[in-house]
Amino acid sequence: MQFESTLTLLNSDIPFLLEKRIKLLQAIQKEGSISKAAKIVPMSYKTAWEAVDSINNLCPNIVVKKETGGKGGGGAILTEYGKNLIKTYSILQSEHKKFLERLTNLTDFNTGSLKSLKRFSMQISARNQLAVKIVNIVEDKVNASIILETKSKQKMVSNISKNSVKTLGLKIEDEIIAIFKSNNVMIATSELLGLSARNKLEGVIQKLNFSEVSCEVLIEISTHETITSVITKEAAEQLDLQVGQNIFAVIKSSDIMIGK
């Protein structure tokens, strides 16, 4: 047994994006016609027209531009906003599917109870959680090096066990989360050569927060992509760290955990 459900987005408690409506929008994008799209879904032309009206009314921007009359019931095209709406829904749908798969794995259908509710709702304390993509997996007899790429196209490596790769079902092109603690992020003011740590992320110091004994360093490695390092106050002063300074965040591959 397994869990199955469809994804519906609400606007002011009113359903406006359902799987069938997304299929209608995809068909309109392909056919350039509401009537042709309605036949593909399938649904009546009246229902399709009303669905388009409802989507346009409930969204902050026009999703479908339509022209009445003409052979075949008039033409219709998706706006850029509409195209992005489809892409966003597809991403949400994929995550929704993963959620249901995880819920299925955590449920004991013989007793009707969750095997581990704490595990299912677990929050983690690690400050740094980066969305990354797997670009390669290199395995030996026991361990695996997971080669990752950040949004800013910088490379990272995480060393985990082969068993973890199998348990998580990791594969190339998967979008996952790289997780590491802030006190495992070292700071270098230049790209050090001959260093054993495999991960050296280039970035700019965005903020420095000093306490009596430590310094929290907020590092921007790309727009809307930041990581945090916590080092001693003495180390920060010796390095003469300044906001706006270019630095390298250095992390051991064994300190990077994988979340999926």
Coordinates of C-alpha atoms in Angstrom, one line a residue:
M1 CA 0.0 0.0 0.0
Q2 CA 1.1 3.6 -0.5
F3 CA -0.2 7.2 -0.2
E4 CA -1.5 9.0 -3.3
S5 CA -3.0 12.4 -3.6
T6 CA -3.1 15.3 -6.1
L7 CA -1.6 18.7 -5.6
T8 CA -4.1 21.7 -5.4
L9 CA -3.0 25.3 -4.8
L10 CA -5.5 27.6 -3.1
N11 CA -6.0 31.4 -3.3
S12 CA -8.1 32.8 -0.5
D13 CA -9.4 29.2 0.2
I14 CA -10.5 28.9 -3.4
P15 CA -8.9 26.1 -5.5
F16 CA -7.3 27.7 -8.6
L17 CA -4.5 25.4 -9.7
L18 CA -5.3 21.7 -9.9
E19 CA -3.5 19.1 -11.9
K20 CA -6.2 19.1 -14.6
R21 CA -5.9 22.8 -15.0
I22 CA -2.1 22.6 -15.3
K23 CA -2.6 20.0 -18.1
L24 CA -5.0 22.4 -19.7
L25 CA -2.4 25.2 -19.6
Q26 CA 0.2 22.9 -21.0
A27 CA -2.1 21.9 -23.8
I28 CA -2.9 25.6 -24.6
Q29 CA 0.9 26.3 -24.7
K30 CA 1.3 23.5 -27.2
E31 CA -1.8 24.0 -29.4
G32 CA -2.4 27.8 -29.1
S33 CA -6.1 27.1 -28.8
I34 CA -8.5 26.6 -25.8
S35 CA -10.8 24.4 -27.8
K36 CA -8.0 22.1 -29.0
A37 CA -6.5 22.0 -25.6
A38 CA -9.9 21.1 -24.1
K39 CA -10.1 18.0 -26.3
I40 CA -6.6 16.9 -25.3
V41 CA -7.2 17.1 -21.5
P42 CA -10.2 16.2 -22.0
M43 CA -12.9 18.6 -20.9
S44 CA -15.7 20.5 -22.5
Y45 CA -14.9 23.8 -24.2
K46 CA -17.2 25.6 -21.8
T47 CA -15.4 24.1 -18.8
A48 CA -12.0 24.9 -20.3
W49 CA -13.0 28.5 -20.9
E50 CA -14.3 28.9 -17.4
A51 CA -11.1 27.4 -16.0
V52 CA -9.0 29.9 -17.9
D53 CA -11.2 32.7 -16.6
S54 CA -10.9 31.5 -13.1
I55 CA -7.1 31.1 -13.3
N56 CA -6.7 34.6 -14.8
N57 CA -9.0 36.1 -12.1
L58 CA -7.2 34.5 -9.2
C59 CA -3.6 35.1 -10.3
P60 CA -1.9 38.5 -9.8
N61 CA -1.0 38.5 -13.5
I62 CA -2.6 37.3 -16.7
V63 CA -1.8 33.6 -17.4
V64 CA -3.6 33.1 -20.7
K65 CA -4.2 35.7 -23.4
K66 CA -7.2 34.7 -25.5
E67 CA -8.9 35.8 -28.6
T68 CA -12.6 35.0 -29.1
G69 CA -14.2 33.9 -32.4
G70 CA -12.6 32.5 -35.5
K71 CA -12.3 29.0 -36.8
G72 CA -11.9 26.5 -33.9
G73 CA -13.0 28.9 -31.2
G74 CA -10.2 31.5 -31.3
G75 CA -6.6 31.4 -30.3
A76 CA -4.8 31.6 -26.9
I77 CA -1.3 31.9 -25.8
L78 CA 0.4 31.6 -22.4
T79 CA 2.2 34.7 -21.0
E80 CA 5.7 34.4 -19.5
Y81 CA 4.0 34.5 -16.1
G82 CA 1.9 31.5 -17.2
K83 CA 4.9 29.5 -18.4
N84 CA 6.6 30.1 -15.1
L85 CA 3.5 29.1 -13.3
I86 CA 3.6 25.7 -15.0
K87 CA 7.3 25.3 -14.2
T88 CA 6.7 26.1 -10.5
Y89 CA 3.8 23.7 -10.2
S90 CA 5.9 21.0 -11.8
I91 CA 8.6 21.5 -9.1
L92 CA 6.0 21.5 -6.3
Q93 CA 4.4 18.4 -7.8
S94 CA 7.8 16.6 -7.7
E95 CA 8.4 17.6 -4.1
H96 CA 4.9 16.6 -3.2
K97 CA 5.6 13.1 -4.7
K98 CA 8.8 12.8 -2.7
F99 CA 6.8 13.7 0.4
L100 CA 4.2 11.0 -0.2
E101 CA 7.0 8.4 -0.9
R102 CA 8.7 9.3 2.4
L103 CA 5.3 9.2 4.2
T104 CA 4.7 5.7 2.7
N105 CA 8.1 4.5 3.9
L106 CA 7.5 5.8 7.4
T107 CA 4.1 4.2 7.8
D108 CA 3.4 0.7 9.1
F109 CA 0.2 -0.2 7.2
N110 CA -0.2 -3.3 9.4
T111 CA -0.8 -1.1 12.5
G112 CA -1.8 2.1 10.7
S113 CA 0.8 4.1 12.5
L114 CA 3.9 6.1 11.7
K115 CA 7.1 4.1 12.3
S116 CA 8.9 7.2 13.5
L117 CA 7.0 10.5 13.9
K118 CA 10.0 12.2 15.4
R119 CA 12.1 11.3 12.4
F120 CA 9.5 12.5 10.0
S121 CA 9.2 16.0 11.6
M122 CA 12.8 16.3 12.5
Q123 CA 14.5 19.7 12.3
I124 CA 18.3 19.9 12.2
S125 CA 20.5 22.4 14.0
A126 CA 23.2 22.7 11.3
R127 CA 23.2 26.4 10.1
N128 CA 24.3 25.8 6.6
Q129 CA 21.9 24.2 4.1
L130 CA 22.7 24.7 0.5
A131 CA 20.6 23.6 -2.5
V132 CA 23.0 21.8 -4.8
K133 CA 22.9 19.4 -7.8
I134 CA 24.8 16.1 -8.0
V135 CA 27.1 16.1 -11.0
N136 CA 29.0 12.9 -10.4
I137 CA 29.3 10.0 -7.9
V138 CA 32.6 8.2 -7.5
E139 CA 32.5 5.0 -5.5
D140 CA 35.1 2.7 -4.0
K141 CA 34.5 -0.5 -2.1
V142 CA 33.2 1.3 1.0
N143 CA 32.7 5.0 0.5
A144 CA 31.5 7.4 -2.2
S145 CA 32.5 10.9 -3.2
I146 CA 29.4 12.9 -4.2
I147 CA 30.5 15.8 -6.5
L148 CA 28.1 18.7 -6.1
E149 CA 27.5 22.0 -7.9
T150 CA 26.0 25.1 -6.2
K151 CA 23.7 27.6 -7.9
S152 CA 26.9 29.7 -8.5
K153 CA 28.4 26.8 -10.3
Q154 CA 31.0 26.2 -7.6
K155 CA 32.0 22.6 -7.0
M156 CA 31.7 20.8 -3.6
V157 CA 32.5 17.2 -2.5
S158 CA 30.8 15.2 0.2
N159 CA 32.3 11.9 1.4
I160 CA 29.6 9.4 2.6
S161 CA 29.3 5.7 2.7
K162 CA 28.1 3.6 -0.3
N163 CA 25.3 2.4 2.0
S164 CA 24.1 6.0 2.4
V165 CA 24.1 6.5 -1.4
K166 CA 21.9 3.4 -1.7
T167 CA 19.6 4.3 1.2
L168 CA 19.0 7.9 -0.1
G169 CA 18.7 6.6 -3.7
L170 CA 21.2 9.2 -4.9
K171 CA 21.9 9.7 -8.6
I172 CA 23.5 12.2 -11.0
E173 CA 21.3 15.3 -11.7
D174 CA 19.5 14.9 -8.3
E175 CA 18.8 18.2 -6.5
I176 CA 19.7 17.7 -2.9
I177 CA 20.7 19.7 0.2
A178 CA 24.3 20.0 1.4
I179 CA 24.3 20.3 5.2
F180 CA 27.3 21.4 7.3
K181 CA 27.8 23.1 10.7
S182 CA 29.0 26.7 10.9
N183 CA 31.9 25.7 13.2
N184 CA 33.2 23.4 10.4
V185 CA 33.6 26.2 8.0
M186 CA 37.2 27.6 8.1
I187 CA 38.2 31.0 6.6
A188 CA 41.1 31.7 4.3
T189 CA 41.9 35.1 2.9
S190 CA 43.5 33.5 -0.2
E191 CA 43.1 30.2 -2.1
L192 CA 45.4 27.9 -0.3
L193 CA 47.3 25.3 -2.4
G194 CA 48.3 22.0 -1.0
L195 CA 45.4 22.0 1.5
S196 CA 43.8 18.6 2.3
A197 CA 40.3 20.1 2.6
R198 CA 38.6 19.6 -0.8
N199 CA 36.0 22.3 -0.6
K200 CA 37.0 25.9 -1.1
L201 CA 34.0 28.2 -1.8
E202 CA 34.8 31.7 -2.9
G203 CA 32.7 34.4 -1.5
V204 CA 32.4 37.9 0.0
I205 CA 32.0 38.8 3.7
Q206 CA 28.5 40.2 4.0
K207 CA 28.4 40.6 7.8
L208 CA 30.5 40.1 10.9
N209 CA 29.0 39.5 14.3
F210 CA 31.4 39.6 17.2
S211 CA 30.9 38.3 20.7
E212 CA 33.4 38.2 23.6
V213 CA 35.0 35.0 22.3
S214 CA 33.7 34.3 18.8
C215 CA 32.9 35.8 15.5
E216 CA 30.1 34.9 13.2
V217 CA 31.0 35.4 9.5
L218 CA 28.2 35.6 7.0
I219 CA 29.6 34.8 3.5
E220 CA 27.7 35.5 0.2
I221 CA 28.9 33.0 -2.4
S222 CA 26.3 34.1 -4.9
T223 CA 23.1 36.2 -5.0
H224 CA 20.6 34.8 -2.4
E225 CA 23.1 32.1 -1.5
T226 CA 25.0 32.5 1.8
I227 CA 26.8 30.4 4.3
T228 CA 27.8 31.0 7.9
S229 CA 31.2 30.4 9.6
V230 CA 31.8 30.7 13.3
I231 CA 35.5 31.2 14.3
T232 CA 37.2 32.6 17.3
K233 CA 37.3 36.4 17.8
E234 CA 41.1 36.1 18.0
A235 CA 41.3 34.4 14.6
A236 CA 39.0 37.0 13.0
E237 CA 41.2 39.8 14.3
Q238 CA 44.4 38.1 13.2
L239 CA 43.0 37.7 9.7
D240 CA 41.8 41.3 9.8
L241 CA 38.4 40.3 8.3
Q242 CA 36.3 43.2 6.9
V243 CA 32.8 43.4 5.4
G244 CA 33.1 43.3 1.6
Q245 CA 36.3 41.3 1.7
N246 CA 36.8 38.4 -0.8
I247 CA 37.6 35.2 1.1
F248 CA 37.4 31.4 0.8
A249 CA 35.2 29.2 2.9
V250 CA 37.0 25.9 3.5
I251 CA 35.1 22.8 4.5
K252 CA 36.3 19.2 4.7
S253 CA 34.4 16.8 2.5
S254 CA 33.7 14.5 5.5
D255 CA 31.9 17.4 7.3
I256 CA 29.3 17.8 4.5
M257 CA 26.1 15.8 5.1
I258 CA 23.5 15.0 2.4
G259 CA 19.8 15.7 2.8
K260 CA 17.1 14.6 0.3

